[in-house]
Short mmCIF file of C-alpha atoms and ligand atoms in Angstrom, two decimals:
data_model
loop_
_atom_site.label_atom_id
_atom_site.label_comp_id
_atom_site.label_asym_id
_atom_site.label_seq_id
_atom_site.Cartn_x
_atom_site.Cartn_y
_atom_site.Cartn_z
CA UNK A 1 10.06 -7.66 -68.41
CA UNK A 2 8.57 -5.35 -70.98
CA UNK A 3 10.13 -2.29 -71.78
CA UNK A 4 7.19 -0.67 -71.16
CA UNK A 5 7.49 -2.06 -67.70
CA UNK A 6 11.35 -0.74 -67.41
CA UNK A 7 10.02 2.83 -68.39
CA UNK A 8 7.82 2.98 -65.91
CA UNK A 9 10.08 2.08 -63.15
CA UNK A 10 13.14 4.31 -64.29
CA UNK A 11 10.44 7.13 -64.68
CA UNK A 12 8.74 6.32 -60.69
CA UNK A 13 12.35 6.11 -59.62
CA UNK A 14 13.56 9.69 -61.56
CA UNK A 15 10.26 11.63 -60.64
CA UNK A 16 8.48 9.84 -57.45
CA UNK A 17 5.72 9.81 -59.74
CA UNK A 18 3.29 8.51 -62.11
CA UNK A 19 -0.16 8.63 -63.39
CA UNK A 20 -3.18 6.32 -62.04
CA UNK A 21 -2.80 4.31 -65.59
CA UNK A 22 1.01 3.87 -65.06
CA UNK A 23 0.71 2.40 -61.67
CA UNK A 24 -2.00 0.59 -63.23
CA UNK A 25 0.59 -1.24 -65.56
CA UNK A 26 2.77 -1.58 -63.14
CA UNK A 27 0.82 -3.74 -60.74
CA UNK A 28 -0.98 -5.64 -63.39
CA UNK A 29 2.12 -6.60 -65.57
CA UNK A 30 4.43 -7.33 -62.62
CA UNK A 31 6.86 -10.33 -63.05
CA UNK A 32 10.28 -11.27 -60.94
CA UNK A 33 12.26 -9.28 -62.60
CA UNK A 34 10.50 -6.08 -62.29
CA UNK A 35 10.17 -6.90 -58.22
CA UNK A 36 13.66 -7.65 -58.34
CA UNK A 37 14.57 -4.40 -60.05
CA UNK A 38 12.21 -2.40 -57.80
CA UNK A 39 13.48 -3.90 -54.83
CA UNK A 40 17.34 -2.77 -55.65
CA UNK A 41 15.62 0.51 -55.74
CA UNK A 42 13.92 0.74 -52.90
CA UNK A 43 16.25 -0.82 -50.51
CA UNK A 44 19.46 1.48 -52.10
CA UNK A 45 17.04 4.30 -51.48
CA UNK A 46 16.32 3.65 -47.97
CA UNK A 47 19.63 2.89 -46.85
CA UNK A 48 20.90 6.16 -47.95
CA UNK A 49 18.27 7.54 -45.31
CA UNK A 50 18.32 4.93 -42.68
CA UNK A 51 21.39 3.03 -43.72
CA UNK A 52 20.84 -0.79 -41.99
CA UNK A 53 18.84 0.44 -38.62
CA UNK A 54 14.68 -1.18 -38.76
CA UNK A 55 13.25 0.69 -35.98
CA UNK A 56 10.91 -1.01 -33.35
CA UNK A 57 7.42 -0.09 -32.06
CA UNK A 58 6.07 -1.53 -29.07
CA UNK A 59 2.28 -2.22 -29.88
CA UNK A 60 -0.24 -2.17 -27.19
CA UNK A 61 -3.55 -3.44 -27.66
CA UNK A 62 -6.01 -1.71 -25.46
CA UNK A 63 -9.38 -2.44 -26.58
CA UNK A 64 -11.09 -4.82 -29.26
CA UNK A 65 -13.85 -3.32 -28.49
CA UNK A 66 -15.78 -1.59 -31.55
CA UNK A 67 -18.69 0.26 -32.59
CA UNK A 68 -17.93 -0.21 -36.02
CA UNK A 69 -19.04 -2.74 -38.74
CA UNK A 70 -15.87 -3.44 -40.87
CA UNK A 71 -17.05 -6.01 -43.40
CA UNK A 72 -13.17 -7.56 -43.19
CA UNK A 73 -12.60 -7.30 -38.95
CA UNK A 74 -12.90 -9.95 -36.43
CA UNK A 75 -13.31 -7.51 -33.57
CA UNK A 76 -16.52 -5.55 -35.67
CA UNK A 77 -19.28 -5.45 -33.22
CA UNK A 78 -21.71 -7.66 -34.88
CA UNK A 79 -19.11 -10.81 -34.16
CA UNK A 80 -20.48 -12.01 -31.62
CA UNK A 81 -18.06 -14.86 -31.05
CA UNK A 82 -15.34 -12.52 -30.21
CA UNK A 83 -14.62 -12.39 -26.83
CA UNK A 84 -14.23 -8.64 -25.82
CA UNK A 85 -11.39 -6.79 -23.28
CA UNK A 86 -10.34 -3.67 -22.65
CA UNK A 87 -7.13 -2.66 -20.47
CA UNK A 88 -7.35 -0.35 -17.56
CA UNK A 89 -4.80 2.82 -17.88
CA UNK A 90 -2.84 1.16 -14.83
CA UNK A 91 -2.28 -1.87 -16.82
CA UNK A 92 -1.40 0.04 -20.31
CA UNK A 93 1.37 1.72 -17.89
CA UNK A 94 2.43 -1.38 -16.95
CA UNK A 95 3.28 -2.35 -20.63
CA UNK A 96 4.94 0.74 -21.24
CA UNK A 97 7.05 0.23 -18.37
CA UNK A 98 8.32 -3.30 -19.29
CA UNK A 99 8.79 -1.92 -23.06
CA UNK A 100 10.76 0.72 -21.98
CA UNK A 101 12.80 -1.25 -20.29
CA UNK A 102 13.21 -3.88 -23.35
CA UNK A 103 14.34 -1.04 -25.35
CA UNK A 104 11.29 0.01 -26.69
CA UNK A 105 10.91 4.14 -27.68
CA UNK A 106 7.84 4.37 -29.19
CA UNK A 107 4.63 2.95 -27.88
CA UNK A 108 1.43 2.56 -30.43
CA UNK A 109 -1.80 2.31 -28.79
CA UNK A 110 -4.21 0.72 -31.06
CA UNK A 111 -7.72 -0.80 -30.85
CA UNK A 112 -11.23 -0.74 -31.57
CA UNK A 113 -13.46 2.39 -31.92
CA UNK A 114 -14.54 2.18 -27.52
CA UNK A 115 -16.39 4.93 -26.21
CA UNK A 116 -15.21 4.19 -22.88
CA UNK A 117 -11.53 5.53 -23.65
CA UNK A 118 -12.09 9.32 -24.04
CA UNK A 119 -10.20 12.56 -24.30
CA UNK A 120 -10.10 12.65 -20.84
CA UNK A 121 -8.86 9.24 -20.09
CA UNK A 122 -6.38 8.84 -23.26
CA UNK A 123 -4.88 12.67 -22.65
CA UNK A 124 -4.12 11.14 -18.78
CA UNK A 125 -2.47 8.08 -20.30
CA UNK A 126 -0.26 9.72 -22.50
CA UNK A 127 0.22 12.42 -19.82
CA UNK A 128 1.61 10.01 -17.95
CA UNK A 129 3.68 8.23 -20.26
CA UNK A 130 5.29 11.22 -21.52
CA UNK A 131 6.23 12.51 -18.23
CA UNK A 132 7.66 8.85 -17.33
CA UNK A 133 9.50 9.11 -20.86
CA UNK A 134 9.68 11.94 -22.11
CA UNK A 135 12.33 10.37 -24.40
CA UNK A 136 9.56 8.28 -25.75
CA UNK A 137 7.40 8.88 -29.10
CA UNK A 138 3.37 7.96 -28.29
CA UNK A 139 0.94 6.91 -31.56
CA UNK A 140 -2.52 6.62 -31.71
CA UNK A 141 -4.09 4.44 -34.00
CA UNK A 142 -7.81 4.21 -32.33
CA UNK A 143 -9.92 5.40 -35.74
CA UNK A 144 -11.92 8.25 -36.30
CA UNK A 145 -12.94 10.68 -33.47
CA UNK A 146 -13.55 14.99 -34.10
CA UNK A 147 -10.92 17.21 -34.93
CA UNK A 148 -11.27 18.77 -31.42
CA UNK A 149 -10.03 15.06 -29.76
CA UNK A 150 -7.23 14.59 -31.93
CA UNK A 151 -6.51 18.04 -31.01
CA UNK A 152 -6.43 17.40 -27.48
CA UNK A 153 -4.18 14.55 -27.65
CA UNK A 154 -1.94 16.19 -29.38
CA UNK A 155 -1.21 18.45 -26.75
CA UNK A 156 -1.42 16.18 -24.20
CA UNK A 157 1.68 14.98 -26.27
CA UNK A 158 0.48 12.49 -28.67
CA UNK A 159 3.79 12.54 -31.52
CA UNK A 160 2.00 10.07 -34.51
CA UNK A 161 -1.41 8.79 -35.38
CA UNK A 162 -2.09 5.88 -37.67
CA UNK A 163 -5.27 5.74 -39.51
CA UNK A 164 -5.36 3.41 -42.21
CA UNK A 165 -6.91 5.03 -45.44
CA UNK A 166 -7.86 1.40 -46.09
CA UNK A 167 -8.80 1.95 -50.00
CA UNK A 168 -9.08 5.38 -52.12
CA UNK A 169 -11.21 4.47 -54.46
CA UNK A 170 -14.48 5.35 -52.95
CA UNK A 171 -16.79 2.79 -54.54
CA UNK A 172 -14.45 0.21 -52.98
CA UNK A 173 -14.86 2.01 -49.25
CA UNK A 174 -18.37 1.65 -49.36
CA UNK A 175 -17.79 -1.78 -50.31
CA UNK A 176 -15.50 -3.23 -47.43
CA UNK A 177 -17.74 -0.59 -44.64
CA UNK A 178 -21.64 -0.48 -43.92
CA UNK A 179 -23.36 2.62 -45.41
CA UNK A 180 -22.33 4.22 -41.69
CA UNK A 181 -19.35 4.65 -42.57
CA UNK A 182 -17.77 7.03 -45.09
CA UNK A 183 -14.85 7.72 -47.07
CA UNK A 184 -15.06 11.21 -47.01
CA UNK A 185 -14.90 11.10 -43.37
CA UNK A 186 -11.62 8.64 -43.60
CA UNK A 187 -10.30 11.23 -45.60
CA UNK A 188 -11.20 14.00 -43.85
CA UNK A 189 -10.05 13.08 -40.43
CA UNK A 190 -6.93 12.34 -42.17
CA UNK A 191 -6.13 15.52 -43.56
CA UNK A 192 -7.14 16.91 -40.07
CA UNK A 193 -4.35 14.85 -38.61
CA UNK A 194 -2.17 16.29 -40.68
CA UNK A 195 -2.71 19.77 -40.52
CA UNK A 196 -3.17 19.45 -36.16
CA UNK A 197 0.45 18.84 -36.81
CA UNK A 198 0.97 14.55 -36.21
CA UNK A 199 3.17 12.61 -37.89
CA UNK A 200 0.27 10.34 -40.11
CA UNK A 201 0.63 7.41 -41.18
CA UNK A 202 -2.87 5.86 -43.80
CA UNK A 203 -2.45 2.48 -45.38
CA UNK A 204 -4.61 -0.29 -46.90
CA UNK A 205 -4.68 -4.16 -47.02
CA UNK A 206 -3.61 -6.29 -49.73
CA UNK A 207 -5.76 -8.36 -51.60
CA UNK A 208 -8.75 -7.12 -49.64
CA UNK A 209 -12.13 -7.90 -51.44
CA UNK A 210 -13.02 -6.56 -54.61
CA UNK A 211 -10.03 -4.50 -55.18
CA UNK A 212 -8.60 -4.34 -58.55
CA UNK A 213 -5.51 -2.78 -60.04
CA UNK A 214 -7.30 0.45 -60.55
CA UNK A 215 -7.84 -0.12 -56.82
CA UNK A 216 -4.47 0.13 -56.08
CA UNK A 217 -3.12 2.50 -58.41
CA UNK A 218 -5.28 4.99 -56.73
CA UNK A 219 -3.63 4.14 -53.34
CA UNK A 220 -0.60 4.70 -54.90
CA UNK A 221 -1.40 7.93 -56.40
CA UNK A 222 -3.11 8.75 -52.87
CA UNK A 223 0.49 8.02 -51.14
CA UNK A 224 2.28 10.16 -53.81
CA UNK A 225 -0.13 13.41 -53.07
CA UNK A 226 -0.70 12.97 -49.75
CA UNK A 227 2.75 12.22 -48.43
CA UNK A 228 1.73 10.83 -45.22
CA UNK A 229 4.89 9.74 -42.42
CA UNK A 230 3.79 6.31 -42.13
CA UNK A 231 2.40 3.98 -44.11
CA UNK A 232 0.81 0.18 -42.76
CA UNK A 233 0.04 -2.11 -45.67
CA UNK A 234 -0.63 -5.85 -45.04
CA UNK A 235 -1.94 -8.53 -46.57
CA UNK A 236 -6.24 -8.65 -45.95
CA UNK A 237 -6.71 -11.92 -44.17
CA UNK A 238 -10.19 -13.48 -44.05
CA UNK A 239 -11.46 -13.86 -40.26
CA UNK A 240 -14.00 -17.03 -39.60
CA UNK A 241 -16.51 -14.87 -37.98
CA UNK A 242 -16.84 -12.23 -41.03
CA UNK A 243 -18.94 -11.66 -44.34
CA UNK A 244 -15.35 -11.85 -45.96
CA UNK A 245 -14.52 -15.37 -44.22
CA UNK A 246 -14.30 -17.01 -47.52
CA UNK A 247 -12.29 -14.90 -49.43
CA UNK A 248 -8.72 -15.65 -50.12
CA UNK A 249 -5.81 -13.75 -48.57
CA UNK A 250 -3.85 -10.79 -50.02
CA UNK A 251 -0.44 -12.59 -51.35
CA UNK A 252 3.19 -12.24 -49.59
CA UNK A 253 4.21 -11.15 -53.28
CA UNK A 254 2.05 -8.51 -54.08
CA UNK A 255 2.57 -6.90 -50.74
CA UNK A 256 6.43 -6.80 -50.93
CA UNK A 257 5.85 -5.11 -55.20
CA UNK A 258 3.96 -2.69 -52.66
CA UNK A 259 5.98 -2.18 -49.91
CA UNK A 260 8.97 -1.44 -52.98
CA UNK A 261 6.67 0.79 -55.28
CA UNK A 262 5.87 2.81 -51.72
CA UNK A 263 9.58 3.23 -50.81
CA UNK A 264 10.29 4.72 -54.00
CA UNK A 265 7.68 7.26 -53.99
CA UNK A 266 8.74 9.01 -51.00
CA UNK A 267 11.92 7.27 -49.85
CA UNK A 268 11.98 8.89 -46.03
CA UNK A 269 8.59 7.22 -45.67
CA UNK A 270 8.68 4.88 -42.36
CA UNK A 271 7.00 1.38 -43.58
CA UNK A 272 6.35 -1.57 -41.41
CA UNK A 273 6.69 -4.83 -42.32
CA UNK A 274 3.51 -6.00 -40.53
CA UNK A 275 2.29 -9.04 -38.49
CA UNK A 276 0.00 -9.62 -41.29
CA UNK A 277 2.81 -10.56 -43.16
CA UNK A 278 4.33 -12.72 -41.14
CA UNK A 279 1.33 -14.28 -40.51
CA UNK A 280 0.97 -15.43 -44.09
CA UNK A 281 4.41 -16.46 -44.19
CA UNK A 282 7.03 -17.48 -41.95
CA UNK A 283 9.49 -15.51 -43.38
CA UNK A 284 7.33 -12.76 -43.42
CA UNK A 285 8.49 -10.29 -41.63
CA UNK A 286 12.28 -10.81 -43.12
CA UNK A 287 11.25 -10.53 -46.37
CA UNK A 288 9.46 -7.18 -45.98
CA UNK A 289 12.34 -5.40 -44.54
CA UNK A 290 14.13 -6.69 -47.77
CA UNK A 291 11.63 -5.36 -50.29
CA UNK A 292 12.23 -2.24 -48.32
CA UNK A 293 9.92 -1.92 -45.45
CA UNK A 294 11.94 -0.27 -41.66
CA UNK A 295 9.54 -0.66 -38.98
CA UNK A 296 8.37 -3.56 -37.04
CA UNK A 297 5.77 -3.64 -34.27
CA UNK A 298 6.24 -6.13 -32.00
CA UNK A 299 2.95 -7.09 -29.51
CA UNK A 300 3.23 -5.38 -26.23
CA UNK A 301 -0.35 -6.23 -24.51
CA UNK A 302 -0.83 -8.93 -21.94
CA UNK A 303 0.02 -12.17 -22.59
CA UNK A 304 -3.51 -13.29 -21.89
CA UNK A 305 -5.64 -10.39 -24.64
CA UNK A 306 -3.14 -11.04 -27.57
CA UNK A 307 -5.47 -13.89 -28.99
CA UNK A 308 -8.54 -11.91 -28.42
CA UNK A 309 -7.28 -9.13 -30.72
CA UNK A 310 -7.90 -11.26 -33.31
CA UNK A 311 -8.54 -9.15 -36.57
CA UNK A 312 -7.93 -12.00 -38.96
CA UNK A 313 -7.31 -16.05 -38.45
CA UNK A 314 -4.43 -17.13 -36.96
CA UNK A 315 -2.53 -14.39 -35.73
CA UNK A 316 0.58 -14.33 -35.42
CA UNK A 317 1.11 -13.52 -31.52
CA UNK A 318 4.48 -15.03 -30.30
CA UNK A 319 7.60 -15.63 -30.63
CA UNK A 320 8.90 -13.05 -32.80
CA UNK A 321 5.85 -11.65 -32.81
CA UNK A 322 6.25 -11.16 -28.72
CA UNK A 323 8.07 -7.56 -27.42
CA UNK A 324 9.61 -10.20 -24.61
CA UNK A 325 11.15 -12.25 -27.86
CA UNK A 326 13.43 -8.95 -28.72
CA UNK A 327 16.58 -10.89 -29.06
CA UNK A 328 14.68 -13.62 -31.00
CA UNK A 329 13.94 -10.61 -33.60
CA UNK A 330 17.26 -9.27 -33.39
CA UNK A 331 19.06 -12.13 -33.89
CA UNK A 332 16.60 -12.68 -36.92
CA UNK A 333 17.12 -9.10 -38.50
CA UNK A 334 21.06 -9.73 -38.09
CA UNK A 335 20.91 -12.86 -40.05
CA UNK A 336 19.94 -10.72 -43.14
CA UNK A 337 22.10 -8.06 -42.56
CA UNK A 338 19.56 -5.38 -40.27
CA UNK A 339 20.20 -3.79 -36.93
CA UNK A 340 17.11 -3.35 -34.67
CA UNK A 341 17.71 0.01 -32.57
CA UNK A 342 16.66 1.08 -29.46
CA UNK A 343 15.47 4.91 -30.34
CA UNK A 344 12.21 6.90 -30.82
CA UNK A 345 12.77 6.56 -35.15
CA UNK A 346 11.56 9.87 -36.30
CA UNK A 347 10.85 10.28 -39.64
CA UNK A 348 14.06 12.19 -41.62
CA UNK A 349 12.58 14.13 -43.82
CA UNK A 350 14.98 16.35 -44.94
CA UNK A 351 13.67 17.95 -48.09
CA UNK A 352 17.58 18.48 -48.76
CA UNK A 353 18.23 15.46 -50.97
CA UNK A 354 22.24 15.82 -50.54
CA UNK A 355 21.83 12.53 -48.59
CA UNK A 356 20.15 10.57 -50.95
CA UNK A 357 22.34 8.96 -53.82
CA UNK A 358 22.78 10.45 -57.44
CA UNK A 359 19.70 8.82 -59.61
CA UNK A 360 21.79 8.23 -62.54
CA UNK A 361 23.69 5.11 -60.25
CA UNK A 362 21.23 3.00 -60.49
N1 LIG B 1 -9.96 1.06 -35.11
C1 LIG B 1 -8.77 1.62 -35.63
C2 LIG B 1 -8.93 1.97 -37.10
O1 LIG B 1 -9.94 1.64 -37.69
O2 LIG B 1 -8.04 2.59 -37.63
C3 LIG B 1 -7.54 0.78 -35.43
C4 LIG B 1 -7.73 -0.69 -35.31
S1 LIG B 1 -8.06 -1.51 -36.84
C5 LIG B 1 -8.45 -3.11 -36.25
C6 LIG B 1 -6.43 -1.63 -37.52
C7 LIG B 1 -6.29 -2.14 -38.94
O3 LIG B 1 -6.43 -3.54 -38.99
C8 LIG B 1 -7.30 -1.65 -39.93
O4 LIG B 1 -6.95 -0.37 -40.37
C9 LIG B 1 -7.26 -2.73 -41.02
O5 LIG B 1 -6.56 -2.30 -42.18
C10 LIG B 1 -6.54 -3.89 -40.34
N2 LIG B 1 -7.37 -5.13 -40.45
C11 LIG B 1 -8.59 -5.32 -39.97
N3 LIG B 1 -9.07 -6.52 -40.37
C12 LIG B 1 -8.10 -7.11 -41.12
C13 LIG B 1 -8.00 -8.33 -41.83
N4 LIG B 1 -9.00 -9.18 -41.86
N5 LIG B 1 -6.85 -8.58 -42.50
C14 LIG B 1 -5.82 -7.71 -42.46
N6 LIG B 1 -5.87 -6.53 -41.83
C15 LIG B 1 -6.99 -6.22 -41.16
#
């Protein structure tokens, strides 16, 4: 590694910062040893928060259907191949009943920009499922809607909202998203998140089209200023029925560098090791949680809509994959050392950094 390199990662590790051109140099002159040396980092860094305990979210899939155009999504409305669902509230119930009963504490209610599911509908659901379990965290992550709706969910109980920044450079936005959709209004209806009072989590892919270093740097820089709860990064993953279809996939190796760099910024931050991930490698998931990632979502929805929520090729959809395959996952996480747990797994953000180890042990 150059010592240029080592610099850089003492000085992100000392200050939870660095300039655009620093993270820059960072992601372009990566080698083993600096993702080995990062990693050490990152997972030391997390433990002293979290100690061994990856926390589990029980993902529900309620809709793939979308009004948007996402150059890089296999549910964007102009795929017309893509065979279309939506659950009824009675059947989303249903999956929070069986997850709650598999251990699950925190439901995540994701899909496609539908009309049909509106204030009124979603505030009933989660309603519903916070009076059932009140013990229970809910998150959103169903894209952009008006201030005033994410207000309303919120009181209706909403805890966290996931909206995936998905680049911050803006020339790049406008290159993955049709002119209808805008950066600024990403942004925006981030920092409106934020100040209703959720627990936000943004995130991007990696390796999506045309991103560059500089790209990701900015991410990076975006993370480190905005501080969000929650971040979701995953490899980009061409889907057949997409302008993107030929592009190659983000790498398992860049993502982990990521997943490392992200931990040490802000070292409370909760990171999943995604389905993406897994889905590029088979030892995905497992080697996320080791570059320092603490979340995993495991797939909630009917057995019979998992394929159709098909954002990229070959999804990974069962076995481990499967909220029903809990033990599977367990057993997995054990094997390296992790504890899945059965609780709601709050952010600790203590600004108090008593907890966290001295910086000059590393
Ligand atoms: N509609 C909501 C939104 O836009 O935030 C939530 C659903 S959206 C399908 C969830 C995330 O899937 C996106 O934020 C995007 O980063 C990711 N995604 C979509 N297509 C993907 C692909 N081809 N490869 C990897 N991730 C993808």
């Amino acid at each position: 590694m150059t010592e240029r390199l080592y610099e850089l990662i003492e000085q992100l590790f000392r200050k939870q910062s660095l300039t655009v051109e620093e993270y820059e140099y960072l992601i372009e002159n990566r080698c083993a040893e600096a993702a080995k040396l990062l990693k050490k980092k990152a997972v030391m860094l997390r433990e002293s928060i979290y100690g061994r305990e990856v926390f589990i979210r029980g993902l529900i899939e309620i809709s793939n259907i979308c009004k948007n155009d996402c150059f890089y999504c296999g549910i964007r409305k102009s795929n017309s191949l893509c065979e279309r669902y939506r659950l009824t509230p009675s059947q989303i119930i249903e999956c929070v009943d069986e997850g709650y009963y598999l251990g699950f504490r925190t439901f995540v209610m994701q899909g496609g920009e539908d009309a049909y599911f509106s204030d009124d509908i979603l505030c009933d659901i989660i309603t519903e499922i916070k009076s059932k379990y009140p013990d229970c965290a809910v998150t959103l992550s169903l894209g952009e809607r008006s201030s005033a709706s994410y207000q309303r969910m919120y009181d209706a109980g909403a805890d966290r909202y996931l909206l995936r920044h998905e680049t911050a450079e803006q020339s790049h936005y406008q290159k993955l998203h049709p002119e209808t959709m805008s950066y600024t209004e990403r942004m925006n209806c981030l920092s409106n998140l934020k100040s209703i009072g959720y627990q936000v989590g943004c995130g991007f892919m990696v390796g999506s089209p045309f991103q560059t270093a500089a790209s990701l740097a900015m991410d990076l820089k975006f993370i480190e200023s905005f501080r969000p709860d929650m971040c979701g990064i995953g490899p980009f993953i061409p889907h057949k029925n997409t302008p993107f279809k030929y592009h190659a996939a983000g790498t398992l190796e860049l993502t982990c560098y990521l997943l490392s760099v992200i931990r040490i910024i802000y070292p409370p931050i909760l990171l999943p090791s995604t389905t993406a991930l897994s889905t590029i490698s088979p030892a995905g998931r497992e080697r996320g949680i080791q570059a320092g990632a603490n979340v995993i979502m495991p797939n909630l929805s009917p057995q019979l809509v998992r394929k159709q929520y098909e954002l990229y090729d070959n999804k990974a959809y069962t076995s481990e994959e499967s909220a029903q395959c809990l033990n599977e996952l367990k057993h997995k996480m054990r094997l390296i050392g992790y504890e899945i747990v059965s609780k709601r797994g709050d952010i600790k953000k203590s600004e108090d950094k008593r907890n966290l180890p001295q910086r000059k042990e590393f």
